[in-house]
mmCIF file of C-alpha atoms and ligand atoms in Angstrom:
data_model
loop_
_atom_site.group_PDB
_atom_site.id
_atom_site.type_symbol
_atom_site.label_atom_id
_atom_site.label_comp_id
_atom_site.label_asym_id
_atom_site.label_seq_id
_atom_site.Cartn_x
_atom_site.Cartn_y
_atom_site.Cartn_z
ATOM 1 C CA UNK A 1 7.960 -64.955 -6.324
ATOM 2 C CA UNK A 2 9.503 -61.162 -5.173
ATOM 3 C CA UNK A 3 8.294 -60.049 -8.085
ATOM 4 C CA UNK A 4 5.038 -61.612 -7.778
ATOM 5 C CA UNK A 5 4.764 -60.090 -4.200
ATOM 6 C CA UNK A 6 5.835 -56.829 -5.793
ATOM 7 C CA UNK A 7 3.040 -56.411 -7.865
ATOM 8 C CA UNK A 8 0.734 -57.475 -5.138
ATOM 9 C CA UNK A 9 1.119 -54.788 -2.903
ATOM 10 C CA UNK A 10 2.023 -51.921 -5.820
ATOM 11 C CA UNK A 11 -1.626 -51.092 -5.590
ATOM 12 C CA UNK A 12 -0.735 -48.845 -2.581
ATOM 13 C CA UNK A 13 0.722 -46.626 -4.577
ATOM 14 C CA UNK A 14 -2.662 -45.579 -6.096
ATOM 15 C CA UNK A 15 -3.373 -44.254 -2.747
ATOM 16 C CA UNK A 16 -0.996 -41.729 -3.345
ATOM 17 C CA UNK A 17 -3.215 -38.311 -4.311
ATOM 18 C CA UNK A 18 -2.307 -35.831 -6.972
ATOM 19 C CA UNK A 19 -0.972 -32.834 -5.945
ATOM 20 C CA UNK A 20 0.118 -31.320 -9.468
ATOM 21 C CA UNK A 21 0.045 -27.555 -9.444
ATOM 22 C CA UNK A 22 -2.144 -25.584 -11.701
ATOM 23 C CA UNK A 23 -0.308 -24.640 -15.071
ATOM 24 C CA UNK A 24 0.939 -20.889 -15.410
ATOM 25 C CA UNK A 25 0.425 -20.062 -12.035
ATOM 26 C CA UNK A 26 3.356 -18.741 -9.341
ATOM 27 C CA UNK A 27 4.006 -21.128 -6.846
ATOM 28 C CA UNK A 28 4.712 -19.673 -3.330
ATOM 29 C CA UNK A 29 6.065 -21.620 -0.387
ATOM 30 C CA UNK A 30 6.474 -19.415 2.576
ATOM 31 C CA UNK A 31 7.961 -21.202 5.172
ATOM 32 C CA UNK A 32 7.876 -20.002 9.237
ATOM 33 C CA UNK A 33 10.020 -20.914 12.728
ATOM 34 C CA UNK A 34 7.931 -22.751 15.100
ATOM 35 C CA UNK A 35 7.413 -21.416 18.162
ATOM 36 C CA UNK A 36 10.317 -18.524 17.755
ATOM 37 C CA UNK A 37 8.784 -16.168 20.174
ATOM 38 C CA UNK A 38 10.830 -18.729 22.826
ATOM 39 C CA UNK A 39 13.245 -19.994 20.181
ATOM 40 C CA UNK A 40 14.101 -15.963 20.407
ATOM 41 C CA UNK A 41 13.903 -15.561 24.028
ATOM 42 C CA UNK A 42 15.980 -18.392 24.598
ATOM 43 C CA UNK A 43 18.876 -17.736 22.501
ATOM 44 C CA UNK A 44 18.830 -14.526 23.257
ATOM 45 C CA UNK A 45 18.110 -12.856 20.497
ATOM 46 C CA UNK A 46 18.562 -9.105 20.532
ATOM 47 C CA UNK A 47 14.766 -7.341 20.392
ATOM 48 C CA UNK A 48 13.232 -6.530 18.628
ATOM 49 C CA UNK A 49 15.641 -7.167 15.897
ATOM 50 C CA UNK A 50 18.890 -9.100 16.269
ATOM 51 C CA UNK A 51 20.633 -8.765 13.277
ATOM 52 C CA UNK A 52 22.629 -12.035 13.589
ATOM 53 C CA UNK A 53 19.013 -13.691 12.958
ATOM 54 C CA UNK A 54 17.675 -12.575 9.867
ATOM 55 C CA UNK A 55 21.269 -12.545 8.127
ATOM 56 C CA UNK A 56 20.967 -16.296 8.804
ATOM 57 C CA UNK A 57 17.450 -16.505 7.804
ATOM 58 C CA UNK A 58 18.974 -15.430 4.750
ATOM 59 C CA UNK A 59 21.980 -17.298 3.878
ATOM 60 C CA UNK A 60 19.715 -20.125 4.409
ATOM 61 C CA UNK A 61 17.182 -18.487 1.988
ATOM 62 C CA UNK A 62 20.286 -18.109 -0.590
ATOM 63 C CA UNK A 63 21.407 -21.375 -0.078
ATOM 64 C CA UNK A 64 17.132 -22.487 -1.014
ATOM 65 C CA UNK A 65 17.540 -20.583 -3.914
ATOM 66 C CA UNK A 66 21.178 -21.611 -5.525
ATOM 67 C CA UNK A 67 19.989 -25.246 -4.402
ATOM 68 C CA UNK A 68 16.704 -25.796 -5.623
ATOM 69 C CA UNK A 69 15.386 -24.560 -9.492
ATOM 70 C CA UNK A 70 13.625 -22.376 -10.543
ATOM 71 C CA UNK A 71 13.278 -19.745 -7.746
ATOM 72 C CA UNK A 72 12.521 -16.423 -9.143
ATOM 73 C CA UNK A 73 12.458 -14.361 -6.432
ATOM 74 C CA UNK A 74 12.233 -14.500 -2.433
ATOM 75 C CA UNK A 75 11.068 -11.742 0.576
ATOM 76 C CA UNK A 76 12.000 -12.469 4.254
ATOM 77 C CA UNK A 77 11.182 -10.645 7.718
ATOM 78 C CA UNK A 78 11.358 -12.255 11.238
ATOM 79 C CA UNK A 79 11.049 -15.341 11.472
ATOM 80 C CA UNK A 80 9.394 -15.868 7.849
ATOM 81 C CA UNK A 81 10.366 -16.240 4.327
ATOM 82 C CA UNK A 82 8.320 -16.897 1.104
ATOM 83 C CA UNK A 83 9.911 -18.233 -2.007
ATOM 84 C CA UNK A 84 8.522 -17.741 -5.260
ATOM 85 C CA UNK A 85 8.311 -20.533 -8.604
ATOM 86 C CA UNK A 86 8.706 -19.187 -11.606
ATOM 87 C CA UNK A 87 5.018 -19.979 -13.312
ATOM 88 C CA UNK A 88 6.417 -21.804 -16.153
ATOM 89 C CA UNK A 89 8.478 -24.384 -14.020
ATOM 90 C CA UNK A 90 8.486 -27.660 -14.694
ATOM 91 C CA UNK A 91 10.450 -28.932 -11.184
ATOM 92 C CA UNK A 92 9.361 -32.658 -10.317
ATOM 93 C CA UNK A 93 6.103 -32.168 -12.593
ATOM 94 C CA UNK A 94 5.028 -28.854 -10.279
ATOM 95 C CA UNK A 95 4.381 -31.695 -7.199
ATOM 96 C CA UNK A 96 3.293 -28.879 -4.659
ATOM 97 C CA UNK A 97 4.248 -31.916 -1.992
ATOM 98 C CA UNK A 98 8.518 -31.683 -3.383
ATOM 99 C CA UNK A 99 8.266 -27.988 -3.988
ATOM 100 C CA UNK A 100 6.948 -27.529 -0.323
ATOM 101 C CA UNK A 101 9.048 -30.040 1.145
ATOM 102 C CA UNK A 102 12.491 -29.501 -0.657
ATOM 103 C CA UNK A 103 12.383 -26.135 0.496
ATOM 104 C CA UNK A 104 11.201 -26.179 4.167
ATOM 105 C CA UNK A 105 14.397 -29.009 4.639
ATOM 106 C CA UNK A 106 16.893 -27.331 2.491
ATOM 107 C CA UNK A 107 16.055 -24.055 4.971
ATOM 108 C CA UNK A 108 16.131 -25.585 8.172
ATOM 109 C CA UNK A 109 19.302 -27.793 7.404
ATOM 110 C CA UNK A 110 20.801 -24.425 6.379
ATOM 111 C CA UNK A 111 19.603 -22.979 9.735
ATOM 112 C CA UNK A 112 21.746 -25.390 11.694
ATOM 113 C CA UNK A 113 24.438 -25.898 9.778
ATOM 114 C CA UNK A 114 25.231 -22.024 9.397
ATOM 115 C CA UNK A 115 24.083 -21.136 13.272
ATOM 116 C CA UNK A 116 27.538 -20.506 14.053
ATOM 117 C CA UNK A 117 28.958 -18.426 11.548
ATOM 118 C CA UNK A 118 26.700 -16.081 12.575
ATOM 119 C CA UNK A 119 25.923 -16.962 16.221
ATOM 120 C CA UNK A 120 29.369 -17.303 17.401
ATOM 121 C CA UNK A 121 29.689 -18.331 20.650
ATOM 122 C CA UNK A 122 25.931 -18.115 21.145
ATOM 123 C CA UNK A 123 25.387 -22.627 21.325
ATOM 124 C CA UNK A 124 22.182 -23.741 19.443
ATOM 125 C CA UNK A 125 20.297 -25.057 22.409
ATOM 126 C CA UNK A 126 18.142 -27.283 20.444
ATOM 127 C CA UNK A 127 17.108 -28.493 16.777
ATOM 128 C CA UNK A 128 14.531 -25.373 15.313
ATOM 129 C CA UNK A 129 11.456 -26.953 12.914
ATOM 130 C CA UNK A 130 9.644 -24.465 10.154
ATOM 131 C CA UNK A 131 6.692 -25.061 9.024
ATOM 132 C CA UNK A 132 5.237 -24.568 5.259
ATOM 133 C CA UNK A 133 2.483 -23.761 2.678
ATOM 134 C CA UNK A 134 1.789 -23.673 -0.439
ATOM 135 C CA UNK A 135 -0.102 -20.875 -2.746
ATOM 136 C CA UNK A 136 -0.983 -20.596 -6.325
ATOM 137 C CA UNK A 137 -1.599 -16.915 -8.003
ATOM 138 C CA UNK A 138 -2.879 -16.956 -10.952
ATOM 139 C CA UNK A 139 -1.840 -13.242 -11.874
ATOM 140 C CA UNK A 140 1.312 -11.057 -12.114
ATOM 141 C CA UNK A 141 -1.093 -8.697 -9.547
ATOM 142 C CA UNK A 142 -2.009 -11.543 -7.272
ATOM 143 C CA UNK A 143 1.657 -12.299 -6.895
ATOM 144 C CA UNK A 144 2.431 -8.362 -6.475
ATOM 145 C CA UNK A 145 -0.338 -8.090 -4.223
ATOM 146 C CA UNK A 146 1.074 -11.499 -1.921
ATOM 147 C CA UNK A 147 4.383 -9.752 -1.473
ATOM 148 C CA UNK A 148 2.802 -6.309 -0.656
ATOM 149 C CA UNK A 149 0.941 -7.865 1.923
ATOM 150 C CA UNK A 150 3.735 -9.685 3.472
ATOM 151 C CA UNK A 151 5.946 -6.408 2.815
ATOM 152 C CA UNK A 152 3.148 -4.373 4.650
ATOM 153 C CA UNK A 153 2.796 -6.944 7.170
ATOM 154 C CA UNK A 154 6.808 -6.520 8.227
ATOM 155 C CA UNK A 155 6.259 -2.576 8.576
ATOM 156 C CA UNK A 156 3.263 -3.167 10.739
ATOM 157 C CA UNK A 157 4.953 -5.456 13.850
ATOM 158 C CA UNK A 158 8.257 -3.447 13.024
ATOM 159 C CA UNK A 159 7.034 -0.251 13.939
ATOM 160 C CA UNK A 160 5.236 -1.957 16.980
ATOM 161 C CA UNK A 161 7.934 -4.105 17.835
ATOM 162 C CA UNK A 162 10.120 -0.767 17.687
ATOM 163 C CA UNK A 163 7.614 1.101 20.254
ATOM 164 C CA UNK A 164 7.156 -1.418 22.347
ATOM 165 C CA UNK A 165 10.730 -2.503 23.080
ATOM 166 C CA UNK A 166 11.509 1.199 23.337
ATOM 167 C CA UNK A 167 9.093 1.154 26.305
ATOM 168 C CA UNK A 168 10.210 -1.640 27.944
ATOM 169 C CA UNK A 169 14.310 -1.328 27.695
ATOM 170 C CA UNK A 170 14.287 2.538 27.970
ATOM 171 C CA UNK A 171 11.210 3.681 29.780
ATOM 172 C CA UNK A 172 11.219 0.137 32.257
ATOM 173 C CA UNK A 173 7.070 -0.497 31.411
ATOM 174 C CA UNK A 174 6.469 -4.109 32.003
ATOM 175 C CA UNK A 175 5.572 -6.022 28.681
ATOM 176 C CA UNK A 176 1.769 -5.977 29.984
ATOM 177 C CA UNK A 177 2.144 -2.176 30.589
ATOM 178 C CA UNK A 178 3.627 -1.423 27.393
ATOM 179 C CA UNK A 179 0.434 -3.536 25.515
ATOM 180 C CA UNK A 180 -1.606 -1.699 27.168
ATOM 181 C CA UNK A 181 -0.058 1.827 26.227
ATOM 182 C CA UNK A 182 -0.068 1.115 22.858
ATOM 183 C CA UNK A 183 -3.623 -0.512 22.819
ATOM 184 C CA UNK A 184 -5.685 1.128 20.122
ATOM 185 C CA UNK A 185 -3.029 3.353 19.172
ATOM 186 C CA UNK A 186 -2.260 4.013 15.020
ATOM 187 C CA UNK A 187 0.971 4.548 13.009
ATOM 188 C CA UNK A 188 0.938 8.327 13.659
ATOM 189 C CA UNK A 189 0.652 7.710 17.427
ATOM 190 C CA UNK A 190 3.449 4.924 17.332
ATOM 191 C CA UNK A 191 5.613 7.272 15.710
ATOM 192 C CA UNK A 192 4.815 10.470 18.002
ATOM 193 C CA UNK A 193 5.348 8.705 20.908
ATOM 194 C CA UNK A 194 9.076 7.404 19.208
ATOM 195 C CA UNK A 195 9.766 10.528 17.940
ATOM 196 C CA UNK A 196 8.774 12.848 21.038
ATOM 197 C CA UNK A 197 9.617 10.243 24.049
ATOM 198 C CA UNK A 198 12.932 8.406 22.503
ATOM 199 C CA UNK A 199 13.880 11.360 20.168
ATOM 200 C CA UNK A 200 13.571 8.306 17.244
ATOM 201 C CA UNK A 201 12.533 9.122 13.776
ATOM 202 C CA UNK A 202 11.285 5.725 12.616
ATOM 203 C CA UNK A 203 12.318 6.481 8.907
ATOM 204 C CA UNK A 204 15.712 6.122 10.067
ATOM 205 C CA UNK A 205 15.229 3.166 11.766
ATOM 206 C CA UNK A 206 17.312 0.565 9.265
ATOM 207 C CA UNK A 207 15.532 -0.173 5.933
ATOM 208 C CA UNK A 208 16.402 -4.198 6.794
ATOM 209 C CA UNK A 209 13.778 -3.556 9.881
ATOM 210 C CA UNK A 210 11.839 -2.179 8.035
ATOM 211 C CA UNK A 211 11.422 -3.552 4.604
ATOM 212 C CA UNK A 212 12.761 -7.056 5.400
ATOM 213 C CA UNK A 213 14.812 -9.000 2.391
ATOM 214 C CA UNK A 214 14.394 -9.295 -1.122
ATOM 215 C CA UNK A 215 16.495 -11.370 -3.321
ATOM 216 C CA UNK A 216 16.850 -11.242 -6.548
ATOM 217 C CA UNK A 217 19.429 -12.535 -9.328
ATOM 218 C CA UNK A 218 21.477 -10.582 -10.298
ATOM 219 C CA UNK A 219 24.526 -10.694 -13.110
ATOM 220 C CA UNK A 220 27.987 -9.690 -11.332
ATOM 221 C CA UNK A 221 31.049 -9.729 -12.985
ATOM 222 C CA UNK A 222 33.895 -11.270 -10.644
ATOM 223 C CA UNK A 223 37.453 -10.680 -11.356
ATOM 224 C CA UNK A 224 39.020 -13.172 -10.004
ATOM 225 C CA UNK A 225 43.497 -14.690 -10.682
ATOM 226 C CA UNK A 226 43.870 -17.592 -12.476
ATOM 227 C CA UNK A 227 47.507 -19.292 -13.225
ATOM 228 C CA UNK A 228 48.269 -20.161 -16.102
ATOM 229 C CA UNK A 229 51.489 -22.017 -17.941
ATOM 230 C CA UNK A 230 51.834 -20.796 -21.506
ATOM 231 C CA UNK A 231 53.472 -22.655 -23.957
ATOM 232 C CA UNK A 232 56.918 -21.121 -24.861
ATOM 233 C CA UNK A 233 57.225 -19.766 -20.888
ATOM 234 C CA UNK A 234 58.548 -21.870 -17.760
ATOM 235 C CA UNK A 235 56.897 -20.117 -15.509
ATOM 236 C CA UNK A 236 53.307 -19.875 -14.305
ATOM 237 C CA UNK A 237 51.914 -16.537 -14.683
ATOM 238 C CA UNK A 238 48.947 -15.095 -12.903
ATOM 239 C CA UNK A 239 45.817 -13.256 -15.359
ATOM 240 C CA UNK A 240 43.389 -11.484 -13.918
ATOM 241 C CA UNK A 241 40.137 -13.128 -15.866
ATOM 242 C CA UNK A 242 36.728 -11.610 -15.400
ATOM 243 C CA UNK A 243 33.654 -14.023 -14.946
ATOM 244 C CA UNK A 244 29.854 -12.663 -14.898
ATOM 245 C CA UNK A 245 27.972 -14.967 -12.738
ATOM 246 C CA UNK A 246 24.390 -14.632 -11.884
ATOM 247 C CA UNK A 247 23.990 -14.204 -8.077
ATOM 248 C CA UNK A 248 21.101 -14.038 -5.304
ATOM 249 C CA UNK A 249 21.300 -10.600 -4.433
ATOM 250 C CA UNK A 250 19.780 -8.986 -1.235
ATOM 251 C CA UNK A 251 17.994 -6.235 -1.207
ATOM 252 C CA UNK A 252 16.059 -3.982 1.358
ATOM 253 C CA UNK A 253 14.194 -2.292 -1.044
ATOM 254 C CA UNK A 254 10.241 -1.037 -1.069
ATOM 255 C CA UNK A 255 8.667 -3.568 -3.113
ATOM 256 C CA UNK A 256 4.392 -2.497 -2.617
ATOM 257 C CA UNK A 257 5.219 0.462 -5.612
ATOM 258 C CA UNK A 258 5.710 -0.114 -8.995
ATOM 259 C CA UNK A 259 9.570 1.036 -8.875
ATOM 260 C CA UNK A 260 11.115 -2.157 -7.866
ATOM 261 C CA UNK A 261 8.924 -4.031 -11.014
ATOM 262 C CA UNK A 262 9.882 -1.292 -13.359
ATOM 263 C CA UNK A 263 13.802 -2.074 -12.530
ATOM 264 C CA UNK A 264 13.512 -6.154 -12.604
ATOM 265 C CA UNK A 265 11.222 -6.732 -14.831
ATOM 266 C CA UNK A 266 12.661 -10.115 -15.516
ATOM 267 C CA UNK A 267 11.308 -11.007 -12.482
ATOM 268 C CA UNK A 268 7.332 -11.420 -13.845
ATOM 269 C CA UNK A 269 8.130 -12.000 -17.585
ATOM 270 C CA UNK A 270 9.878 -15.099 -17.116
HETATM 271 P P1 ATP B 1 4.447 -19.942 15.394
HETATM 272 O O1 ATP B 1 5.005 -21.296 15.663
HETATM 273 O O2 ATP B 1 2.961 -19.908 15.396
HETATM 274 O O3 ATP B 1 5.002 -19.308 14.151
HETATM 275 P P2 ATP B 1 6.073 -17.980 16.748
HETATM 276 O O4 ATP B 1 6.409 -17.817 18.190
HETATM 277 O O5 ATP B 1 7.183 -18.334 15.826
HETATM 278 O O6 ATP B 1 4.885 -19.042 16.658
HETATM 279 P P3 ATP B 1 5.577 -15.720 15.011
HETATM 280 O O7 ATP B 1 4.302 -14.993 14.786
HETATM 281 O O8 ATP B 1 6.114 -16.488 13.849
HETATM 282 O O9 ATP B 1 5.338 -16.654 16.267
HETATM 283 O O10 ATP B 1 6.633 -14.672 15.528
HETATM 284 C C1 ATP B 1 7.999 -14.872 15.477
HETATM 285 C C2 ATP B 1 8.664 -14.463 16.773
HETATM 286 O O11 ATP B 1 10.072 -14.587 16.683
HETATM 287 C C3 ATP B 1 8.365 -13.032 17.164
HETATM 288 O O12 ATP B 1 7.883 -13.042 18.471
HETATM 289 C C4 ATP B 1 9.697 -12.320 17.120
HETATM 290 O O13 ATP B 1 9.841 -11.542 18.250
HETATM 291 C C5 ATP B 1 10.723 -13.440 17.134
HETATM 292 N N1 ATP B 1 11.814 -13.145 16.198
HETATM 293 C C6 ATP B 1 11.966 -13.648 14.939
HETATM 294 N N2 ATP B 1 13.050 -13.141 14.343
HETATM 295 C C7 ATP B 1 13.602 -12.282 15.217
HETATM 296 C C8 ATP B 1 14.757 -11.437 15.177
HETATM 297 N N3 ATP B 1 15.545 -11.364 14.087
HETATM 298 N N4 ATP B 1 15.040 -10.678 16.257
HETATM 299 C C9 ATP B 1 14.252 -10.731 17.352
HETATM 300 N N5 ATP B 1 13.155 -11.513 17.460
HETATM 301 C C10 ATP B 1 12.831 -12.288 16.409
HETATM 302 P P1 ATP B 2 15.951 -38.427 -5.206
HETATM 303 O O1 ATP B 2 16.373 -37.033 -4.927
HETATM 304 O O2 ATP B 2 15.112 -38.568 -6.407
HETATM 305 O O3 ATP B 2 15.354 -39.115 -3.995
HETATM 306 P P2 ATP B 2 18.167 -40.209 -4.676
HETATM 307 O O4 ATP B 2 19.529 -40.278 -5.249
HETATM 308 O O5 ATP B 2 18.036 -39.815 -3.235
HETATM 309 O O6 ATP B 2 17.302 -39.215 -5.577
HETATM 310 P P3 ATP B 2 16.662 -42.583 -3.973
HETATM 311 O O7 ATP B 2 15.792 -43.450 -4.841
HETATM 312 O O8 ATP B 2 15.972 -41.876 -2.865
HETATM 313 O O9 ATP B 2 17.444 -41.615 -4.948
HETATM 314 O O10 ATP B 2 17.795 -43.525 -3.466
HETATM 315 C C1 ATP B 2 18.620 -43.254 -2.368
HETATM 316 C C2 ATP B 2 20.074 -43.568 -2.682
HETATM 317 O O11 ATP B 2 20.870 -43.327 -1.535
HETATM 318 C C3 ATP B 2 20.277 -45.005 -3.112
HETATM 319 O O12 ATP B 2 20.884 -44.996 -4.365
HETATM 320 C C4 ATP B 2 21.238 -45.597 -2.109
HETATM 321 O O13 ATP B 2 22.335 -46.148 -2.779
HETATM 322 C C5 ATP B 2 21.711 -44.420 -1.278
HETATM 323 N N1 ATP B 2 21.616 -44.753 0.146
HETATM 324 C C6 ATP B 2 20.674 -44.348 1.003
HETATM 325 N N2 ATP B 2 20.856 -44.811 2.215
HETATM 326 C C7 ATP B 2 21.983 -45.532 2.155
HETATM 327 C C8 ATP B 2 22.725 -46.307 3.109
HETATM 328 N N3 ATP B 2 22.337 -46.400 4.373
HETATM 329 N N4 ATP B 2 23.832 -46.924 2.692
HETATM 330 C C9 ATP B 2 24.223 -46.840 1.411
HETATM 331 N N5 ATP B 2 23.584 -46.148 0.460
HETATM 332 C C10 ATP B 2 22.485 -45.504 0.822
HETATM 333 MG MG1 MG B 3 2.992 -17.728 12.903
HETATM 334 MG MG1 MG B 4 6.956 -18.393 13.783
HETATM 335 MG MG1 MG B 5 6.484 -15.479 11.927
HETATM 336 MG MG1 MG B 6 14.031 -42.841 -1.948
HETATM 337 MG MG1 MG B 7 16.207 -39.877 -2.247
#
């Protein structure tokens, strides 16, 4: 009879729609906080970068990557990070629904469950969401292109973000005043008013601000003591053995020019 019943209702599960990614194509997920202009604010984050933040943004973006398979590469700024599938992955049948999913949970688990190694005494005030999409490039240069935008996208609201907070914590402009000062202004004017009012030369400014995080894996070689009991000894003795391990690696590296490609070319031919 349960069995009958089973097969009555299994029908449902044709309801289900396929969500299959295209063949050969990178598969990005780039997940973002919800609502962290007050998630900031209220926690108290240091503007406009508190560096506390985005080193947990990345441990949890470390833990994505040694968790899930077959993440080739990932770039993180603010509140954002975007994880790349390698285009020959085969990871639950390419469901864009698990690839999406596994990796928006597996991040904001991380989130709370690391807070306070790097918050301290800074108490989580309530449980953070993320939010996630999916994208297929087709191309080596769509891909490229995806993480020069997002790359070019982090320099843009840094060197803002830099101004702006300059105006408010040293020069005392209210937030509306300092808007309005830097209305209609470009890069050059952003950085002349840094450079001439703050004595700031934005290319100092630290290349984690201003590149954001890329990781990569990377062989290390990790010497590491081991005891051992030989044979014909009583004794334990200690040996230093040395393991190479492949690791996710951040970087703050320029990744628009062809430089960073040229040195990890792994990265694309895989
Ligand atoms: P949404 O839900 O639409 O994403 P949001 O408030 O999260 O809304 P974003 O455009 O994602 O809007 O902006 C992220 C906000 O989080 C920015 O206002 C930024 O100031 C803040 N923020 C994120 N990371 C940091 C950080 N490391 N230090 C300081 N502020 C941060
Ligand atoms: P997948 O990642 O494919 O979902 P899974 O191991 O989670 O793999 P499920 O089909 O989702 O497989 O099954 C969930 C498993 O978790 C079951 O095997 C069940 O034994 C266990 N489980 C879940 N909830 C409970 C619970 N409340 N008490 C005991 N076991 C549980
Ligand atoms: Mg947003
Ligand atoms: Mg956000
Ligand atoms: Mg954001
Ligand atoms: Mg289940
Ligand atoms: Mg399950």
């Amino acid at each position: 009879l349960l069995s009958m019943a089973k097969s009555k209702f299994e029908y449902v599960r044709d309801f289900e729609a396929d969500d299959t990614c295209l063949p050969n194509c990178w598969v990005v997920v780039r997940l973002d906080g919800r609502n962290f202009h007050r998630f900031s604010e209220q926690h108290e984050f240091k503007k406009p970068n508190d560096d506390r933040a985005l080193h947990l943004m990345t441990k949890c973006a470390q833990t994505v990557m040694e968790e899930l398979e077959d993440i080739a590469i990932a770039y993180g700024q603010s509140d954002e990070y975007s994880f790349v599938f390698k285009k020959k992955s085969r990871w639950f049948k390419r469901r864009a629904s698990k690839f999406m999913t596994h990796v928006v949970s597996q991040f904001a688990s991380s989130y709370v469950f690391y807070w306070k190694d790097y918050f301290k005494d800074q108490q989580l005030l309530y449980p953070p969401g993320f939010d996630a999409r999916i994208v297929l490039y087709p191309s080596n240069q769509n891909l490229k292109d995806y993480l020069s935008w997002r790359q070019a996208d982090c320099h843009i609201n840094n060197l803002y973000n830099t101004v702006f907070w300059m105006l408010v914590q040293r020069s005392g402009l209210t937030p509306v005043q300092a808007q309005d000062r830097l209305q209609g202004t470009l890069a050059g004017d952003k950085n002349e008013i840094l450079f001439s009012e703050f004595n700031i030369n934005y290319n100092n400014e630290p290349l984690m601000y201003r590149k954001g995080t890329v990781l990569v894996w990377q062989k290390v070689n990790e010497v590491m003591t081991k005891k051992i009991k030989l044979p014909k000894e009583a004794e334990e003795k200690e040996v230093e053995v040395t393991r190479t391990r492949t690791k996710v690696v951040p970087l703050h590296c320029d990744i628009i020019g062809d430089q960073f490609w040229e040195e990890y070319p792994e990265i694309l031919a895989e």
